Short mmCIF file of C-alpha atoms in Angstrom, two decimals:
data_model
loop_
_atom_site.label_atom_id
_atom_site.label_comp_id
_atom_site.label_asym_id
_atom_site.label_seq_id
_atom_site.Cartn_x
_atom_site.Cartn_y
_atom_site.Cartn_z
CA MET A 20 53.32 -45.65 33.07
CA ASP A 21 56.31 -43.59 34.54
CA LEU A 22 59.02 -45.19 33.65
CA ASP A 23 61.65 -43.65 36.13
CA VAL A 24 59.14 -44.20 39.09
CA PHE A 25 58.62 -47.90 38.14
CA VAL A 26 62.72 -48.14 37.95
CA ALA A 27 63.17 -46.18 41.36
CA ALA A 28 60.60 -48.93 42.91
CA HIS A 29 61.98 -51.60 42.14
CA THR A 30 66.06 -50.96 41.44
CA ALA A 31 66.44 -52.56 44.98
CA GLU A 32 64.52 -55.92 44.18
CA TRP A 33 66.87 -56.08 41.07
CA THR A 34 70.29 -55.17 42.82
CA ARG A 35 69.39 -57.70 45.57
CA LEU A 36 68.52 -60.69 42.93
CA SER A 37 72.04 -59.53 41.07
CA GLU A 38 73.78 -60.46 44.46
CA LEU A 39 71.88 -63.75 44.88
CA VAL A 40 72.75 -64.75 41.73
CA ARG A 41 76.70 -64.11 42.24
CA ARG A 42 76.91 -66.32 44.87
CA ARG A 43 77.63 -70.32 44.81
CA ARG A 44 75.88 -71.38 47.70
CA LEU A 45 72.67 -70.19 49.38
CA SER A 46 70.72 -70.97 52.15
CA GLY A 47 67.11 -72.24 52.32
CA ALA A 48 65.81 -68.95 52.90
CA GLU A 49 67.91 -67.11 50.31
CA ALA A 50 67.28 -69.81 47.65
CA ASP A 51 63.58 -68.78 48.07
CA GLU A 52 64.09 -65.40 47.89
CA LEU A 53 66.19 -65.70 44.83
CA VAL A 54 62.95 -67.79 43.56
CA ALA A 55 60.37 -64.91 44.46
CA LEU A 56 62.90 -62.40 42.79
CA TYR A 57 63.60 -64.02 40.09
CA GLN A 58 59.79 -64.45 39.24
CA ARG A 59 58.74 -60.98 39.70
CA ALA A 60 61.83 -59.74 37.66
CA ALA A 61 60.38 -61.86 34.75
CA THR A 62 57.29 -60.14 35.29
CA HIS A 63 59.07 -56.45 35.67
CA LEU A 64 60.39 -57.35 32.02
CA SER A 65 57.19 -58.52 30.21
CA VAL A 66 55.69 -55.46 31.71
CA ILE A 67 58.16 -53.25 30.14
CA ARG A 68 58.09 -54.78 26.50
CA SER A 69 54.75 -54.41 26.59
CA THR A 70 54.59 -50.94 28.08
CA ALA A 71 57.37 -49.00 27.79
CA PRO A 72 60.19 -50.89 25.70
CA ASP A 73 63.15 -48.39 26.50
CA PRO A 74 66.08 -50.87 24.97
CA ALA A 75 69.04 -49.86 27.93
CA LEU A 76 66.14 -51.54 30.45
CA LEU A 77 65.52 -54.14 28.46
CA ALA A 78 69.07 -55.40 27.86
CA ARG A 79 69.74 -54.88 31.75
CA LEU A 80 66.63 -56.91 32.69
CA SER A 81 66.81 -59.36 29.98
CA GLY A 82 70.51 -60.39 31.23
CA LEU A 83 69.31 -60.34 34.81
CA VAL A 84 66.35 -62.84 34.23
CA ALA A 85 68.75 -64.80 32.28
CA ARG A 86 70.97 -65.17 35.02
CA GLY A 87 68.61 -65.67 37.64
CA ARG A 88 66.88 -68.73 35.41
CA SER A 89 70.12 -70.25 35.35
CA ALA A 90 70.56 -69.95 38.78
CA VAL A 91 67.30 -71.19 39.80
CA ALA A 92 67.00 -73.92 36.94
CA GLY A 93 70.67 -75.03 37.39
CA SER A 94 73.18 -75.30 34.77
CA HIS A 95 74.66 -78.44 33.26
CA SER A 96 78.36 -79.26 33.62
CA PRO A 97 80.47 -79.48 30.24
CA ALA A 98 80.98 -82.66 29.39
CA TRP A 99 84.57 -83.05 29.48
CA ARG A 100 84.32 -81.55 32.97
CA GLU A 101 81.81 -84.99 34.28
CA VAL A 102 84.30 -87.02 32.66
CA ALA A 103 87.11 -85.54 34.09
CA LEU A 104 85.58 -85.83 37.95
CA PHE A 105 84.55 -89.67 37.37
CA PHE A 106 87.83 -90.53 36.56
CA THR A 107 89.66 -88.23 38.99
CA ARG A 108 87.37 -88.50 41.93
CA ARG A 109 84.31 -90.51 41.69
CA PHE A 110 85.64 -94.11 40.07
CA PRO A 111 88.59 -94.32 42.30
CA ALA A 112 86.56 -93.46 45.60
CA ALA A 113 84.52 -95.67 44.79
CA VAL A 114 87.38 -98.75 43.96
CA TYR A 115 89.16 -97.13 47.13
CA LEU A 116 86.03 -97.78 49.69
CA SER A 117 85.45 -100.87 48.62
CA ARG A 118 89.03 -102.26 49.58
CA ARG A 119 87.61 -104.13 52.42
CA TRP A 120 85.69 -106.47 49.93
CA TRP A 121 88.06 -106.87 47.10
CA LEU A 122 91.47 -107.10 48.69
CA PRO A 123 90.51 -109.95 51.07
CA ALA A 124 88.48 -111.57 47.75
CA ALA A 125 91.98 -111.28 45.95
CA LEU A 126 93.89 -113.06 48.53
CA LEU A 127 91.47 -115.66 48.93
CA SER A 128 91.27 -116.23 45.42
CA LEU A 129 95.09 -116.32 44.95
CA ALA A 130 95.75 -118.68 47.40
CA VAL A 131 93.12 -120.82 46.18
CA MET A 132 94.88 -120.75 42.51
CA ALA A 133 98.36 -121.96 44.32
CA VAL A 134 96.71 -124.64 45.83
CA LEU A 135 95.03 -126.24 43.07
CA GLY A 136 97.94 -125.19 40.83
CA VAL A 137 100.49 -127.31 43.18
CA TRP A 138 97.36 -130.38 43.64
CA VAL A 139 97.20 -130.72 40.09
CA ALA A 140 100.73 -130.58 39.15
CA HIS A 141 102.12 -132.62 41.64
CA ASP A 142 99.04 -135.93 41.53
CA PRO A 143 98.86 -137.31 38.63
CA GLN A 144 95.63 -139.01 39.92
CA VAL A 145 93.99 -135.84 39.55
CA ARG A 146 95.49 -135.02 36.38
CA SER A 147 93.93 -138.23 34.77
CA SER A 148 90.53 -137.24 36.67
CA LEU A 149 90.89 -134.07 34.84
CA ILE A 150 92.07 -135.13 30.82
CA SER A 151 93.31 -137.87 29.24
CA PRO A 152 96.88 -138.01 28.71
CA ASP A 153 96.50 -137.18 24.74
CA GLU A 154 94.19 -134.44 25.31
CA LEU A 155 97.00 -133.05 28.09
CA ARG A 156 99.58 -133.41 25.61
CA ALA A 157 97.57 -131.63 23.29
CA MET A 158 97.07 -128.50 25.38
CA THR A 159 100.27 -128.47 27.05
CA ALA A 160 103.04 -128.88 24.28
CA PRO A 161 105.12 -126.21 22.55
CA GLY A 162 102.24 -124.65 20.31
CA GLY A 163 99.56 -126.34 22.00
CA ARG A 164 96.17 -124.99 23.06
CA TYR A 165 96.93 -122.77 25.87
CA GLU A 166 99.65 -121.29 23.75
CA SER A 167 97.87 -121.25 20.48
CA TYR A 168 94.83 -119.39 22.34
CA TYR A 169 96.49 -115.98 22.52
CA SER A 170 97.46 -115.85 18.90
CA ASN A 171 94.95 -117.50 16.69
CA GLY A 172 92.98 -114.70 14.56
CA PRO A 173 93.35 -110.90 14.27
CA ALA A 174 94.45 -109.15 17.12
CA ALA A 175 92.09 -106.44 16.81
CA GLY A 176 89.14 -109.28 16.89
CA PHE A 177 90.57 -111.12 19.93
CA ALA A 178 90.66 -107.93 21.74
CA ALA A 179 87.40 -107.41 21.20
CA LYS A 180 86.45 -110.80 22.27
CA VAL A 181 88.23 -110.85 25.59
CA TRP A 182 87.20 -107.29 26.46
CA THR A 183 83.54 -108.42 25.80
CA ASN A 184 84.08 -111.57 27.86
CA ASN A 185 85.88 -109.63 30.69
CA ALA A 186 83.55 -107.06 31.05
CA TRP A 187 80.36 -109.94 31.01
CA VAL A 188 82.56 -111.66 34.14
CA ALA A 189 83.10 -108.24 35.72
CA ALA A 190 79.36 -107.47 35.10
CA THR A 191 77.66 -110.65 36.72
CA CYS A 192 79.98 -110.22 39.98
CA LEU A 193 78.59 -106.67 40.29
CA PHE A 194 75.12 -106.65 39.65
CA LEU A 195 74.24 -110.43 40.67
CA GLY A 196 75.89 -109.54 44.03
CA ILE A 197 72.57 -108.53 44.95
CA ALA A 198 71.63 -111.99 45.22
CA LEU A 199 73.24 -112.36 48.81
CA GLY A 200 76.75 -112.68 46.81
CA LEU A 201 76.16 -116.44 46.18
CA PRO A 202 76.92 -115.95 42.40
CA VAL A 203 79.94 -113.69 43.22
CA ILE A 204 80.95 -116.40 45.45
CA SER A 205 80.44 -119.13 42.60
CA ALA A 206 82.30 -116.75 39.59
CA LEU A 207 85.39 -116.37 42.14
CA TRP A 208 85.48 -120.25 42.28
CA LEU A 209 85.00 -120.47 38.77
CA ASN A 210 87.65 -118.26 37.76
CA SER A 211 90.58 -119.57 40.69
CA LEU A 212 89.53 -122.83 39.48
CA ASN A 213 90.17 -122.52 35.87
CA VAL A 214 93.44 -120.49 36.91
CA GLY A 215 94.70 -122.72 39.11
CA VAL A 216 94.29 -126.29 36.85
CA ALA A 217 96.06 -124.41 33.86
CA ILE A 218 98.85 -123.61 36.18
CA GLY A 219 98.89 -127.16 37.21
CA LEU A 220 98.65 -128.84 34.11
CA MET A 221 101.28 -126.81 32.17
CA SER A 222 103.76 -127.09 35.21
CA SER A 223 102.98 -130.98 35.43
CA ALA A 224 104.25 -130.82 31.75
CA GLY A 225 107.39 -128.87 32.96
CA ARG A 226 106.02 -125.22 31.20
CA GLY A 227 104.52 -123.53 33.96
CA ASP A 228 107.24 -120.84 33.48
CA VAL A 229 105.44 -120.67 29.47
CA LEU A 230 102.04 -120.05 31.14
CA LEU A 231 102.98 -117.31 33.48
CA GLY A 232 104.60 -115.69 30.79
CA LEU A 233 101.39 -115.53 29.01
CA LEU A 234 99.22 -114.77 31.47
CA LEU A 235 100.83 -112.29 33.78
CA PRO A 236 101.00 -109.56 30.98
CA HIS A 237 97.51 -108.85 30.84
CA GLY A 238 96.39 -111.14 33.99
CA LEU A 239 97.68 -108.90 36.48
CA LEU A 240 95.33 -106.14 35.64
CA GLU A 241 92.40 -108.32 34.20
CA LEU A 242 92.22 -110.52 37.79
CA THR A 243 92.76 -106.97 39.75
CA ALA A 244 89.34 -105.53 38.12
CA VAL A 245 87.59 -109.24 38.33
CA PHE A 246 88.43 -108.97 42.03
CA ILE A 247 87.28 -105.22 42.49
CA ALA A 248 83.71 -106.62 40.77
CA ALA A 249 83.23 -109.67 43.13
CA GLY A 250 84.66 -107.69 45.81
CA THR A 251 82.25 -104.72 45.14
CA GLY A 252 79.24 -107.56 44.52
CA LEU A 253 80.15 -108.91 48.17
CA LYS A 254 79.42 -105.17 49.50
CA LEU A 255 76.42 -105.17 47.77
CA GLY A 256 75.08 -108.57 48.69
CA TRP A 257 75.92 -107.90 52.64
CA THR A 258 74.20 -104.57 52.18
CA VAL A 259 70.89 -106.62 51.53
CA VAL A 260 71.89 -108.33 55.21
CA ASP A 261 72.69 -105.58 57.08
CA PRO A 262 71.85 -102.09 55.50
CA GLY A 263 73.20 -100.18 58.61
CA ARG A 264 71.71 -96.94 60.16
CA ARG A 265 69.86 -96.41 56.87
CA SER A 266 66.43 -98.10 55.61
CA ARG A 267 67.44 -101.05 53.35
CA THR A 268 65.99 -99.11 50.21
CA ALA A 269 68.13 -96.02 50.87
CA ALA A 270 71.21 -97.96 51.50
CA LEU A 271 70.41 -100.22 48.19
CA ALA A 272 70.06 -97.45 46.05
CA GLU A 273 73.37 -95.72 47.20
CA GLN A 274 75.25 -98.60 47.22
CA GLY A 275 73.99 -99.56 43.72
CA ARG A 276 74.82 -96.09 42.08
CA SER A 277 78.32 -97.16 43.66
CA VAL A 278 78.28 -100.02 41.56
CA VAL A 279 77.51 -98.65 38.61
CA VAL A 280 80.03 -95.97 38.74
CA ILE A 281 82.80 -99.19 39.49
CA ALA A 282 81.19 -100.88 36.51
CA LEU A 283 81.66 -97.89 33.80
CA GLY A 284 85.77 -97.52 34.97
CA LEU A 285 86.25 -101.46 35.25
CA ALA A 286 85.17 -101.29 31.42
CA CYS A 287 87.89 -99.00 30.92
CA VAL A 288 90.24 -100.73 33.05
CA LEU A 289 88.90 -104.08 30.73
CA LEU A 290 89.53 -102.72 27.84
CA VAL A 291 93.18 -101.80 28.56
CA SER A 292 93.80 -105.30 29.69
CA GLY A 293 92.15 -106.94 26.74
CA VAL A 294 94.50 -104.86 24.46
CA ILE A 295 97.20 -106.01 26.37
CA GLU A 296 96.39 -109.71 26.06
CA ALA A 297 96.04 -109.42 22.24
CA PHE A 298 98.84 -107.23 21.21
CA VAL A 299 101.49 -108.02 23.76
CA THR A 300 100.86 -111.32 25.35
CA PRO A 301 101.41 -113.29 21.97
CA SER A 302 103.77 -110.67 21.08
CA GLY A 303 107.69 -111.95 19.94
CA TRP A 304 108.96 -109.64 22.85
CA PRO A 305 111.10 -111.17 25.69
CA THR A 306 109.12 -112.69 28.59
CA TRP A 307 110.60 -110.44 30.89
CA LEU A 308 110.15 -107.60 29.07
CA ARG A 309 106.07 -108.49 28.54
CA ILE A 310 105.77 -109.30 31.98
CA SER A 311 107.53 -106.17 33.03
CA LEU A 312 105.13 -104.08 30.84
CA GLY A 313 102.09 -105.84 32.76
CA ALA A 314 103.49 -105.35 36.00
CA LEU A 315 104.13 -101.51 35.31
CA VAL A 316 100.26 -101.34 34.15
CA GLU A 317 98.95 -102.78 37.44
CA VAL A 318 101.41 -100.80 39.49
CA LEU A 319 100.37 -97.49 38.06
CA PHE A 320 96.65 -98.59 38.51
CA LEU A 321 97.02 -99.52 41.89
CA THR A 322 98.96 -95.99 42.61
CA TYR A 323 95.96 -94.65 40.66
CA VAL A 324 93.26 -95.92 43.54
CA PHE A 325 95.22 -95.81 46.52
CA THR A 326 96.41 -92.06 45.83
CA LEU A 327 93.73 -90.14 44.01
CA GLY A 328 91.02 -92.71 45.26
CA ARG A 329 92.15 -92.03 48.97
CA ARG A 330 92.04 -88.32 48.60
CA ALA A 331 88.96 -88.19 47.22
CA ALA A 332 87.39 -90.19 49.68
CA ARG A 333 89.26 -88.42 52.72
CA GLU A 334 87.55 -85.09 51.19
CA GLY A 335 84.22 -86.92 51.21
CA GLU A 336 83.64 -88.47 48.05
CA MET A 337 81.60 -91.39 48.01
CA GLY A 338 81.84 -92.75 44.46
CA ASP A 339 78.19 -91.79 44.27
CA LEU A 340 76.20 -89.66 41.65
CA ASP A 341 76.09 -85.86 42.71
CA ARG A 342 73.44 -85.44 45.18
CA GLY A 343 71.54 -82.93 42.75
CA LEU A 344 71.30 -86.18 40.46
CA ALA A 345 70.91 -88.75 43.13
CA GLY A 346 67.29 -87.59 43.75
CA ASP A 347 66.04 -86.59 47.26
CA ALA A 348 65.37 -89.67 49.91
CA LEU A 349 63.08 -89.20 52.87
CA PRO A 350 64.36 -88.44 56.58
CA GLU A 351 64.87 -91.47 58.54
CA ALA A 352 64.63 -91.94 62.42
CA GLY A 353 68.07 -91.93 63.79
#
């Protein structure tokens, strides 16, 4: 084989392949051309290796074929970049886009807690139907069960227990929302009932401020996470009822992937809440300092959602997987 003739015959193809692999975006025709040129270049490399192994030409074509292979097959983003994208775009955008569901869920739940707390605190008959006088004293007295709950056992073990429990509650709200949202409504009601009754019982003993001092440091962030999980679960349930212009399968797949994104993000949020509950809530710090710390963390989280999340959503982020990872969808009638 005449190597010079071979190089002259195929240089234009190699130059075109080199040009295409440097582009970040290709049209459909250009992508097809890239694949065809890569296959030809790989064949040319094989021919040269077997018939005329010129070192300089082999090095040139080997590099070109390697770049072509990366362009055709795609290269994986570094793990750190995926983690950064998750926390700066996907998770906050998913939470922000679900705000029309979790904000009403939060307001309604807080209203239920307040009504129940006032009712239990001011109605002796309600309290007597819930708990005996001896049990009430045991739970509300200084050092009673409501207070000792946060200081029993090692703090690290308590943090792990709280995190696991809260993550389970959030996962229940998120993934069981597909059952038309009914399990989510039940979970929200039980959560509001427990908090409202606890506030009412402690308030009836004149120690409501003590309970709030124990609940608010970690409870602000913890309840926000639960409300986000509940709202997202309700949104998933509504997608079953009304998928919009998409097919029900496509709508559920898209919303389901967003649920997974939110679930992973909330696991981190609840970890922070669990650490605060284990190490800050039972600490000997002044009540105002513990509550201030909890409020600061809550403000930082909401600022994170409504700044980074809103910006990412306006730029087209849907809190979904990359299109390349989400799979192909069949075309649908408009």
